Short mmCIF file of C-alpha atoms and ligand atoms in Angstrom, two decimals:
data_model
loop_
_atom_site.label_atom_id
_atom_site.label_comp_id
_atom_site.label_asym_id
_atom_site.label_seq_id
_atom_site.Cartn_x
_atom_site.Cartn_y
_atom_site.Cartn_z
CA MET F 10 7.28 -9.91 16.67
CA SER F 11 7.44 -13.60 16.32
CA ASP F 12 6.12 -15.08 19.62
CA ILE F 13 2.52 -14.26 18.76
CA GLU F 14 0.28 -16.19 16.44
CA ARG F 15 -0.73 -13.73 13.67
CA GLU F 16 -3.12 -13.86 10.71
CA SER F 17 -1.30 -13.46 7.55
CA MET F 18 -2.35 -12.10 4.17
CA GLU F 19 -0.41 -12.63 0.92
CA PHE F 20 0.01 -9.92 -1.72
CA ASP F 21 2.44 -9.29 -4.61
CA VAL F 22 3.29 -5.93 -3.36
CA VAL F 23 2.95 -4.39 0.04
CA ILE F 24 3.33 -0.55 0.23
CA VAL F 25 3.89 1.39 3.52
CA GLY F 26 2.29 4.79 3.51
CA ALA F 27 -0.46 6.48 1.35
CA GLY F 28 1.36 9.62 0.70
CA PRO F 29 2.02 10.71 -2.90
CA ALA F 30 4.79 8.23 -3.25
CA GLY F 31 3.01 5.06 -2.03
CA LEU F 32 -0.20 6.02 -3.93
CA ALA F 33 1.57 6.73 -7.20
CA ALA F 34 3.51 3.38 -6.83
CA ALA F 35 0.19 1.47 -6.24
CA ILE F 36 -1.50 3.17 -9.32
CA ARG F 37 1.63 2.44 -11.40
CA LEU F 38 1.88 -1.22 -10.41
CA LYS F 39 -1.75 -1.86 -11.44
CA GLN F 40 -1.43 0.31 -14.66
CA VAL F 41 1.47 -1.91 -15.81
CA ASN F 42 0.03 -5.31 -14.49
CA PRO F 43 -3.61 -5.28 -13.41
CA GLU F 44 -3.32 -8.78 -12.21
CA LEU F 45 -0.92 -7.79 -9.28
CA SER F 46 -2.40 -7.70 -5.84
CA VAL F 47 -1.33 -4.59 -4.18
CA VAL F 48 -2.00 -3.27 -0.57
CA VAL F 49 -1.30 0.15 1.01
CA LEU F 50 -1.10 0.56 4.76
CA GLU F 51 -1.63 4.05 6.07
CA LYS F 52 -1.31 4.85 9.75
CA GLY F 53 -3.62 7.92 9.60
CA GLY F 54 -7.33 7.46 10.25
CA GLU F 55 -8.11 8.21 6.64
CA VAL F 56 -5.92 8.81 3.55
CA GLY F 57 -4.59 12.46 3.78
CA ALA F 58 -5.16 12.61 7.54
CA HIS F 59 -1.36 12.90 8.27
CA ILE F 60 -0.41 14.85 5.21
CA LEU F 61 0.68 18.42 5.81
CA SER F 62 -1.64 20.33 3.37
CA GLY F 63 -1.30 23.44 1.64
CA ALA F 64 1.56 22.92 -0.97
CA VAL F 65 2.76 24.12 -4.35
CA VAL F 66 3.06 21.20 -6.67
CA ASP F 67 4.94 20.72 -9.76
CA PRO F 68 2.64 18.63 -11.98
CA ILE F 69 5.48 16.70 -13.75
CA GLY F 70 4.70 13.38 -11.78
CA ILE F 71 0.90 13.57 -12.08
CA ASP F 72 1.14 14.31 -15.74
CA ARG F 73 3.08 11.26 -16.21
CA LEU F 74 1.05 9.09 -13.80
CA LEU F 75 -2.46 10.12 -14.99
CA PRO F 76 -2.18 11.84 -18.42
CA GLY F 77 -5.48 13.57 -19.16
CA TRP F 78 -6.09 14.57 -15.60
CA ARG F 79 -6.74 18.12 -16.65
CA GLU F 80 -9.80 17.16 -18.55
CA GLU F 81 -11.36 15.43 -15.58
CA GLU F 82 -14.15 16.96 -13.46
CA GLY F 83 -13.26 17.19 -9.67
CA HIS F 84 -9.48 17.00 -9.63
CA PRO F 85 -7.84 18.73 -6.84
CA PHE F 86 -5.43 21.13 -8.79
CA ARG F 87 -7.86 24.11 -8.74
CA THR F 88 -5.48 26.97 -8.28
CA PRO F 89 -2.74 27.62 -10.84
CA VAL F 90 0.05 29.79 -9.56
CA THR F 91 -0.44 33.34 -10.73
CA ASP F 92 2.35 35.20 -9.02
CA ASP F 93 5.76 34.50 -7.47
CA HIS F 94 7.23 36.63 -4.72
CA PHE F 95 10.56 36.18 -3.06
CA LEU F 96 11.09 38.47 -0.07
CA VAL F 97 14.10 39.28 2.17
CA LEU F 98 12.87 40.27 5.62
CA GLY F 99 14.58 42.51 8.11
CA PRO F 100 13.14 43.47 11.59
CA ALA F 101 11.10 46.28 10.26
CA GLY F 102 11.23 46.20 6.56
CA SER F 103 11.44 43.86 3.58
CA PHE F 104 12.40 43.92 -0.04
CA ARG F 105 11.33 41.79 -2.95
CA LEU F 106 14.01 40.14 -5.08
CA PRO F 107 13.39 40.65 -8.68
CA ASN F 108 12.05 37.35 -10.25
CA ILE F 109 14.57 37.76 -13.10
CA LEU F 110 17.39 36.94 -10.58
CA MET F 111 15.87 33.65 -9.82
CA PRO F 112 17.06 30.52 -11.68
CA PRO F 113 14.30 29.04 -13.91
CA LEU F 114 13.83 26.10 -11.65
CA MET F 115 12.54 28.31 -8.86
CA ASN F 116 9.71 29.64 -11.15
CA ASN F 117 6.39 28.48 -10.03
CA HIS F 118 4.47 29.26 -13.14
CA GLY F 119 2.87 26.17 -14.40
CA ASN F 120 2.68 24.72 -10.78
CA TYR F 121 -0.44 24.49 -8.74
CA VAL F 122 -1.38 25.53 -5.20
CA VAL F 123 -3.19 22.56 -3.66
CA SER F 124 -4.28 20.85 -0.66
CA LEU F 125 -1.81 17.85 -0.58
CA GLY F 126 -4.29 15.97 1.57
CA ASN F 127 -6.95 16.28 -1.11
CA VAL F 128 -4.44 15.22 -3.83
CA CYS F 129 -3.68 12.04 -1.82
CA ARG F 130 -7.52 11.48 -1.30
CA TRP F 131 -7.96 11.79 -5.16
CA LEU F 132 -4.99 9.51 -5.81
CA ALA F 133 -6.52 6.95 -3.31
CA THR F 134 -9.82 6.95 -5.34
CA LYS F 135 -7.75 6.27 -8.54
CA ALA F 136 -5.85 3.42 -6.88
CA GLU F 137 -8.85 1.80 -5.42
CA ALA F 138 -10.74 1.97 -8.88
CA LEU F 139 -7.74 -0.08 -10.17
CA GLY F 140 -8.27 -2.70 -7.45
CA VAL F 141 -5.56 -1.53 -4.89
CA GLU F 142 -6.54 -2.38 -1.31
CA ILE F 143 -5.93 0.65 1.04
CA TYR F 144 -6.14 0.13 4.83
CA PRO F 145 -6.15 3.46 6.56
CA GLY F 146 -5.78 3.34 10.40
CA PHE F 147 -3.05 0.62 10.16
CA ALA F 148 0.47 1.37 10.96
CA ALA F 149 3.25 -0.93 9.83
CA VAL F 150 5.23 -1.25 12.98
CA GLY F 151 7.54 -4.10 12.19
CA LEU F 152 9.36 -5.88 9.26
CA LEU F 153 9.40 -9.65 8.55
CA TYR F 154 12.47 -11.35 7.15
CA ASN F 155 13.07 -14.71 5.63
CA GLU F 156 16.07 -16.85 6.41
CA ALA F 157 18.18 -15.28 3.86
CA GLY F 158 17.75 -12.01 5.51
CA ALA F 159 15.43 -10.38 3.02
CA VAL F 160 12.25 -8.60 3.73
CA THR F 161 9.07 -10.61 3.13
CA GLY F 162 6.38 -8.43 4.67
CA VAL F 163 5.32 -6.07 7.41
CA VAL F 164 3.38 -6.43 10.65
CA THR F 165 0.66 -4.01 11.75
CA GLY F 166 0.37 -2.77 15.30
CA ASP F 167 -1.28 -4.91 17.97
CA MET F 168 -4.59 -3.52 19.47
CA GLY F 169 -5.60 -3.49 23.07
CA VAL F 170 -2.10 -3.33 24.57
CA GLU F 171 -2.28 -1.85 28.20
CA LYS F 172 -0.10 1.01 29.24
CA ASP F 173 2.19 -1.46 30.96
CA GLY F 174 2.57 -3.47 27.85
CA THR F 175 0.53 -6.32 28.99
CA HIS F 176 -2.53 -7.67 26.78
CA GLY F 177 -5.82 -6.21 27.87
CA PRO F 178 -9.26 -7.79 27.36
CA GLY F 179 -9.69 -6.18 23.88
CA PHE F 180 -6.07 -7.50 22.70
CA ALA F 181 -6.00 -8.32 18.97
CA PRO F 182 -2.57 -9.13 17.41
CA GLY F 183 -1.42 -7.12 14.45
CA MET F 184 -1.56 -8.91 11.09
CA ALA F 185 1.41 -9.94 8.93
CA LEU F 186 1.06 -8.72 5.31
CA MET F 187 3.45 -10.65 3.18
CA GLY F 188 4.66 -9.53 -0.24
CA LYS F 189 7.07 -10.35 -3.01
CA TYR F 190 8.40 -6.75 -2.63
CA VAL F 191 7.72 -4.14 0.12
CA LEU F 192 7.93 -0.50 -0.84
CA ILE F 193 8.55 1.92 1.92
CA GLY F 194 6.76 5.33 1.40
CA GLU F 195 6.70 6.42 5.05
CA GLY F 196 7.87 10.02 4.37
CA ALA F 197 10.72 11.74 6.24
CA ARG F 198 12.58 9.58 8.92
CA GLY F 199 10.09 6.75 8.96
CA SER F 200 10.49 4.15 11.66
CA LEU F 201 10.75 1.31 9.28
CA ALA F 202 13.06 3.14 6.78
CA LYS F 203 15.44 3.95 9.62
CA GLN F 204 15.66 0.30 10.62
CA LEU F 205 16.20 -0.73 7.03
CA ILE F 206 18.84 1.85 6.40
CA ALA F 207 20.76 0.63 9.55
CA LYS F 208 20.38 -3.10 8.86
CA TYR F 209 21.41 -2.86 5.27
CA HIS F 210 23.94 -0.04 5.59
CA LEU F 211 22.08 1.84 2.94
CA SER F 212 23.78 5.25 3.86
CA ASP F 213 27.19 3.83 3.68
CA GLY F 214 29.42 6.02 1.34
CA ARG F 215 26.67 8.81 1.32
CA GLU F 216 26.58 12.16 3.02
CA PRO F 217 24.63 12.18 6.26
CA GLY F 218 20.89 12.90 5.86
CA LYS F 219 20.05 16.65 6.73
CA TYR F 220 16.70 17.74 7.99
CA GLY F 221 14.53 20.71 8.79
CA ILE F 222 11.36 21.08 10.94
CA GLY F 223 8.52 22.49 8.93
CA LEU F 224 5.50 24.06 10.49
CA LYS F 225 2.34 24.83 8.60
CA GLU F 226 -0.97 26.50 9.18
CA LEU F 227 -4.12 26.82 7.13
CA TRP F 228 -6.01 30.09 7.43
CA GLN F 229 -9.33 31.31 6.17
CA VAL F 230 -8.56 35.01 5.30
CA LYS F 231 -10.95 37.95 4.46
CA PRO F 232 -11.70 38.09 0.87
CA GLU F 233 -10.00 41.43 0.42
CA ASN F 234 -6.75 39.79 1.54
CA HIS F 235 -6.93 36.82 -0.65
CA ARG F 236 -5.09 36.53 -4.05
CA PRO F 237 -5.66 33.11 -5.42
CA GLY F 238 -2.49 31.61 -6.98
CA LEU F 239 0.02 33.95 -5.16
CA VAL F 240 3.12 32.18 -3.94
CA GLN F 241 5.41 33.95 -1.66
CA HIS F 242 8.69 32.79 -0.09
CA SER F 243 10.93 34.64 2.39
CA PHE F 244 14.16 34.38 4.15
CA GLY F 245 15.81 36.43 6.92
CA TRP F 246 14.01 37.75 9.98
CA PRO F 247 13.12 36.47 12.48
CA LEU F 248 16.04 34.04 12.07
CA ASP F 249 19.52 35.41 12.53
CA MET F 250 21.80 35.22 9.43
CA LYS F 251 23.58 32.00 10.72
CA THR F 252 20.39 30.14 10.96
CA GLY F 253 18.96 28.45 7.82
CA GLY F 254 15.34 28.45 7.03
CA GLY F 255 12.44 30.63 5.78
CA SER F 256 8.80 30.99 5.21
CA PHE F 257 6.16 30.18 2.51
CA LEU F 258 2.74 31.61 2.02
CA TYR F 259 0.40 30.11 -0.57
CA HIS F 260 -2.95 31.43 -1.48
CA LEU F 261 -5.25 28.52 -2.29
CA GLU F 262 -8.88 28.40 -3.41
CA ASP F 263 -11.98 29.40 -1.09
CA ASN F 264 -10.09 32.43 0.66
CA GLN F 265 -7.69 29.89 2.13
CA VAL F 266 -3.99 30.60 2.88
CA ALA F 267 -1.40 28.05 3.89
CA VAL F 268 1.44 29.74 5.68
CA GLY F 269 4.52 27.92 7.04
CA PHE F 270 8.07 28.13 8.21
CA VAL F 271 11.00 25.77 7.94
CA VAL F 272 13.99 25.91 10.30
CA HIS F 273 17.04 23.78 9.27
CA LEU F 274 17.95 21.49 12.19
CA ASN F 275 21.50 22.41 12.30
CA TYR F 276 20.78 25.70 14.22
CA LYS F 277 23.19 26.59 16.78
CA ASN F 278 21.15 28.67 19.37
CA PRO F 279 19.89 26.16 21.96
CA TYR F 280 17.09 28.61 23.01
CA LEU F 281 15.61 28.91 19.49
CA SER F 282 12.09 27.58 19.18
CA PRO F 283 11.01 27.10 15.60
CA PHE F 284 7.47 27.36 16.67
CA ASP F 285 8.11 30.72 18.29
CA GLU F 286 9.97 31.97 15.28
CA PHE F 287 7.08 31.02 13.13
CA GLN F 288 4.63 32.88 15.33
CA ARG F 289 6.96 35.98 15.23
CA PHE F 290 7.25 35.77 11.53
CA LYS F 291 3.55 36.34 11.01
CA THR F 292 3.73 39.60 12.95
CA HIS F 293 6.05 41.16 10.35
CA PRO F 294 4.76 44.30 8.71
CA ALA F 295 5.02 42.68 5.32
CA ILE F 296 3.08 39.61 6.42
CA ARG F 297 0.68 40.40 9.09
CA GLY F 298 -1.95 42.17 6.91
CA THR F 299 -2.88 38.74 5.33
CA PHE F 300 -4.04 37.45 8.75
CA GLU F 301 -5.88 40.45 9.97
CA GLY F 302 -9.48 39.30 10.89
CA ALA F 303 -8.55 35.72 9.63
CA LYS F 304 -9.21 32.37 11.27
CA ARG F 305 -6.78 29.49 11.70
CA LEU F 306 -8.42 26.28 10.47
CA GLY F 307 -5.68 23.76 11.08
CA TYR F 308 -2.01 23.20 11.74
CA GLY F 309 0.75 20.71 11.81
CA ALA F 310 4.45 19.99 11.72
CA ARG F 311 6.58 17.45 9.92
CA ALA F 312 10.26 16.79 9.32
CA ILE F 313 11.48 17.71 5.79
CA THR F 314 14.53 16.02 4.36
CA GLU F 315 17.35 18.47 3.17
CA GLY F 316 20.33 16.37 2.27
CA GLY F 317 19.26 15.96 -1.41
CA TRP F 318 21.50 14.40 -4.05
CA GLN F 319 24.49 13.56 -1.93
CA SER F 320 22.57 12.18 1.11
CA VAL F 321 20.02 9.86 -0.71
CA PRO F 322 20.72 6.42 0.68
CA LYS F 323 20.91 3.27 -1.49
CA LEU F 324 17.27 2.73 -2.51
CA SER F 325 17.11 -0.94 -2.83
CA PHE F 326 17.46 -3.70 -0.14
CA PRO F 327 16.76 -7.39 -0.32
CA GLY F 328 12.93 -7.65 -0.65
CA GLY F 329 12.02 -3.95 -1.35
CA ALA F 330 12.87 -0.35 -1.80
CA LEU F 331 12.53 3.14 -0.38
CA ILE F 332 10.34 5.73 -2.36
CA GLY F 333 9.51 9.37 -1.87
CA CYS F 334 10.75 11.21 1.29
CA ALA F 335 11.66 7.93 2.81
CA ALA F 336 14.59 8.23 0.38
CA GLY F 337 14.84 12.08 0.87
CA PHE F 338 13.97 13.37 -2.60
CA VAL F 339 13.08 16.92 -1.46
CA ASN F 340 14.40 19.77 -3.61
CA VAL F 341 15.45 22.15 -0.83
CA PRO F 342 15.37 25.58 -2.51
CA ARG F 343 12.05 24.87 -4.27
CA ILE F 344 10.66 23.46 -0.89
CA LYS F 345 9.07 20.64 -3.10
CA GLY F 346 9.23 16.87 -2.82
CA SER F 347 5.80 15.72 -3.91
CA HIS F 348 6.59 15.54 -7.62
CA ASN F 349 9.65 13.48 -6.86
CA ALA F 350 7.65 11.32 -4.45
CA VAL F 351 5.24 10.53 -7.40
CA LEU F 352 8.07 9.91 -9.93
CA SER F 353 10.01 7.66 -7.62
CA GLY F 354 6.92 5.75 -6.60
CA MET F 355 6.36 5.17 -10.38
CA LEU F 356 10.00 4.30 -11.05
CA ALA F 357 10.05 1.70 -8.25
CA ALA F 358 6.77 0.29 -9.41
CA GLU F 359 7.99 -0.29 -12.94
CA HIS F 360 11.14 -2.09 -11.63
CA VAL F 361 8.97 -4.33 -9.24
CA CYS F 362 6.82 -5.22 -12.32
CA ASP F 363 9.80 -6.22 -14.38
CA ALA F 364 11.12 -8.26 -11.47
CA ILE F 365 7.76 -10.11 -10.86
CA ALA F 366 7.30 -10.77 -14.59
CA ALA F 367 10.69 -12.40 -14.55
CA GLY F 368 9.49 -14.67 -11.86
CA ARG F 369 11.60 -12.97 -9.13
CA ALA F 370 10.48 -12.25 -5.49
CA ASN F 371 12.11 -10.91 -2.30
CA ASP F 372 15.47 -10.05 -3.98
CA GLU F 373 17.12 -6.80 -4.55
CA LEU F 374 15.66 -4.25 -6.96
CA ALA F 375 19.20 -3.10 -7.87
CA SER F 376 18.03 -1.72 -11.22
CA TYR F 377 15.88 0.87 -9.53
CA GLU F 378 18.87 2.08 -7.53
CA ALA F 379 20.94 2.01 -10.61
CA ALA F 380 18.34 4.07 -12.61
CA TRP F 381 17.22 7.08 -10.41
CA ARG F 382 20.11 9.54 -10.86
CA ALA F 383 19.59 9.62 -14.56
CA THR F 384 15.87 10.41 -14.37
CA ASP F 385 14.03 13.64 -13.78
CA ILE F 386 14.33 13.09 -10.05
CA GLY F 387 18.15 13.05 -10.32
CA LYS F 388 18.17 16.05 -12.74
CA ASP F 389 15.94 18.04 -10.24
CA LEU F 390 18.08 17.24 -7.25
CA LYS F 391 21.60 17.53 -8.84
CA LYS F 392 21.19 21.10 -9.98
CA VAL F 393 20.49 22.22 -6.33
CA ARG F 394 22.98 20.02 -4.52
CA ASN F 395 25.13 22.77 -3.13
CA VAL F 396 22.42 25.06 -1.99
CA LYS F 397 22.08 23.62 1.39
CA PRO F 398 25.85 23.14 2.20
CA LEU F 399 26.64 26.73 1.07
CA TRP F 400 23.93 28.09 3.30
CA THR F 401 25.39 25.95 6.17
CA ARG F 402 28.85 27.11 5.49
CA PHE F 403 28.44 30.86 4.71
CA GLY F 404 25.12 31.77 6.42
CA THR F 405 22.17 33.30 4.82
CA ILE F 406 23.30 36.40 2.98
CA VAL F 407 26.51 35.06 1.33
CA GLY F 408 25.36 31.42 1.32
CA VAL F 409 22.00 31.96 -0.32
CA GLY F 410 23.60 34.31 -2.95
CA LEU F 411 26.22 31.63 -3.71
CA GLY F 412 23.49 29.03 -3.92
CA GLY F 413 21.67 31.13 -6.45
CA LEU F 414 24.83 31.50 -8.45
CA ASP F 415 25.39 27.85 -8.30
CA MET F 416 21.93 27.00 -9.43
CA TRP F 417 22.39 29.31 -12.46
CA LEU F 418 25.66 27.72 -13.37
CA ASN F 419 24.36 24.28 -12.98
CA THR F 420 21.20 25.21 -15.14
CA LEU F 421 23.06 27.02 -17.92
CA PHE F 422 26.31 25.00 -18.08
CA GLY F 423 25.61 21.82 -16.14
CA PHE F 424 28.78 22.71 -14.05
CA SER F 425 29.40 23.82 -10.59
CA PRO F 426 32.66 25.49 -9.36
CA PHE F 427 32.06 23.88 -6.02
CA GLY F 428 31.67 20.37 -7.35
CA THR F 429 29.44 18.35 -5.11
CA MET F 430 29.89 19.72 -1.50
CA LYS F 431 29.78 17.70 1.56
CA HIS F 432 27.31 18.45 4.32
CA GLY F 433 29.65 17.49 6.92
CA LYS F 434 28.16 16.09 10.18
CA ALA F 435 24.57 14.89 10.79
CA ASP F 436 22.20 17.44 12.40
C1 FAD Q 520 6.58 22.29 5.89
C2 FAD Q 520 6.68 21.50 4.52
C3 FAD Q 520 6.28 22.15 3.30
C4 FAD Q 520 6.27 21.41 2.11
N1 FAD Q 520 5.84 22.05 1.12
C5 FAD Q 520 5.77 21.37 -0.10
C6 FAD Q 520 5.32 21.94 -1.35
O1 FAD Q 520 4.82 23.13 -1.35
N2 FAD Q 520 5.48 21.28 -2.47
C7 FAD Q 520 5.80 20.08 -2.53
O2 FAD Q 520 5.80 19.42 -3.59
N3 FAD Q 520 6.37 19.31 -1.33
C8 FAD Q 520 6.38 20.07 -0.24
N4 FAD Q 520 6.76 19.43 0.87
C9 FAD Q 520 7.42 18.03 0.75
C10 FAD Q 520 6.30 17.02 0.74
O3 FAD Q 520 5.41 17.10 1.68
C11 FAD Q 520 6.99 15.73 0.53
O4 FAD Q 520 7.98 15.60 -0.30
C12 FAD Q 520 5.88 14.66 0.18
O5 FAD Q 520 4.65 14.73 0.95
C13 FAD Q 520 6.49 13.27 0.15
O6 FAD Q 520 5.58 12.27 -0.07
P1 FAD Q 520 5.70 10.80 0.49
O7 FAD Q 520 4.66 10.05 -0.03
O8 FAD Q 520 7.20 10.36 0.35
O9 FAD Q 520 5.50 10.93 2.13
P2 FAD Q 520 4.41 11.69 2.93
O10 FAD Q 520 3.66 12.68 2.27
O11 FAD Q 520 5.00 12.08 4.24
O12 FAD Q 520 3.36 10.47 3.12
C14 FAD Q 520 3.77 9.38 3.97
C15 FAD Q 520 2.57 8.61 4.46
O13 FAD Q 520 2.90 7.46 4.98
C16 FAD Q 520 2.26 7.24 6.28
N5 FAD Q 520 3.03 6.52 7.10
C17 FAD Q 520 4.22 6.77 7.64
N6 FAD Q 520 4.79 5.68 8.35
C18 FAD Q 520 3.88 4.77 8.28
C19 FAD Q 520 3.83 3.47 8.77
N7 FAD Q 520 4.87 2.87 9.42
N8 FAD Q 520 2.73 2.66 8.50
C20 FAD Q 520 1.79 3.17 7.84
N9 FAD Q 520 1.58 4.39 7.31
C21 FAD Q 520 2.71 5.24 7.47
C22 FAD Q 520 2.01 8.73 6.79
O14 FAD Q 520 0.92 8.76 7.66
C23 FAD Q 520 1.76 9.46 5.46
O15 FAD Q 520 0.46 9.44 5.14
C24 FAD Q 520 6.80 20.10 2.21
C25 FAD Q 520 7.21 19.55 3.34
C26 FAD Q 520 7.06 20.21 4.50
C27 FAD Q 520 7.54 19.45 5.75
#
C-alpha cells in the first residue's frame, strides 16, 4: 500500500460501508456535532446496491435515530406486519405453530416489511442533508496505521490495474482517506474487519464466529396471491433434521414477495447445496401457490452472522471500532440484525463524538466496547444466546423446542438453565 504516491483527504471520521450501521453512525455523528467532517465509502455502485432487500425491520433503531419519521412523506416503511405465521414443513405436509407458543420477542407486530435497500437510500439522503460525504463505487481495500500501530485511515482500490497486476494505461492509484477514527460497517465477514480482528486479537476469549448463508429472491406475484404485511417463517423440509436453517417469506407493497432461505454453515452433508435446497423449498405444497404465475425480479446471497452474544468480538481497536454485522449483531431466531446495526452505529458515533470533544484521536474507544452489553443490543442478543448452540447440539426438533423454552425462561425470569452455551468449533 505504501509504495505508491496517493492523494490523501482528511476527515474527522471515516466510515466503511453504507449499510444501516454505517449510515446510522454518520447521521448520529452529525446530529451530535454538525461541525465534524464525516465520509462514508460504499463499494456498491450506489447506496443500497449491495443490500439484500426484502426484510422485516424492528423500528427500535430508526425510532431513536430519526424520531418523527412516521409523520414524514416518502419514508420507506410502507407495509406494517399484519400477520405472523410459523410453519413446520414435512415432505408433503405442514403445520402451523400456534403464535401463543412463540416467545414475545418473536412477535413481528409493530415491525415493518421493507426493502432494506430503499431504507439505506433514504438514510443516505438524511445523512447527505446533514453534510455527510458519501462515495458510492469506492471500496476500502486497505488500512493505514501510524507508528504506534493505530488505524489512521483507509485506502480505496486502485483503478486500471491489468489482469496480471501491472498498471494499465488508465491506472489511477486509490486515495488515502484519513480520519481521527475509522468505523467499520462492512457487514458480515468484511475483508477489513477480518484483518482487524486478526491483528488486534479482537476475538480472543470469545466463542468462534458462526455463520449461515442466506439466499433471497424478490418476486412480483399475482394480486390474488398477495397479502401485504404477511410474514411467514418455516423450518424443516427440505433440510434434514440435523441441518440448521429455514425459510422466510415476506409480503411487501406493490404485489412483491421476498422469499429466502438460510442454511447454517455447520452442515455435515458435503453434497448439500443451499441454493438447490432453496429452490426445492419453493415447490412445497404450502409454498408454491404464492409463486404460481409470478415473476422473479431479483436475487442475491449474503453471509449472515449467527454467533451472537458469545461470539461478538471486542468492538474497539486503536483508531476505530466495528459496528453492525461487522461485529455480528444478528438475532438468529428473529433473523434480524438491521435494528442492532442502527443502534450500534449510533452508539459508536456517540463515543466517537465524546472522544473528539475531549481532543482525542486515533486511540481506543474502550468505552464503546464497555457499553454495548448493557444496551438494547445486548438485551436483544442475550435472551437468544442459546438458540443456535441448542440447535447445533440437538438437531431441529429437540433443539428448536429447547431453544423456544430457553427464550421463554430468559424473557420471563432473565435466567437460562443452560447458562451461556459454547458454540464449539468454527464452521
Ligand atoms: C438472508 C438474510 C435475511 C435477512 N433478513 C433480515 C430481516 O428480515 N430483518 C433484519 O433486520 N435483518 C435481516 N438480515 C440481517 C441484515 O441484513 C443485517 O443485519 C444488516 O444489513 C446489517 O447492516 P450493516 O450495515 O452492518 O451491514 P450491511 O447491510 O451488510 O451493509 C454493509 C455495506 O458495506 C458495504 N461494504 C462492505 N465492505 C466494504 C468495503 N471494504 N468498502 C466499502 N464498502 C463496503 C457493502 O456493500 C454494504 O453496502 C438478513 C440477512 C440475511 C443474509
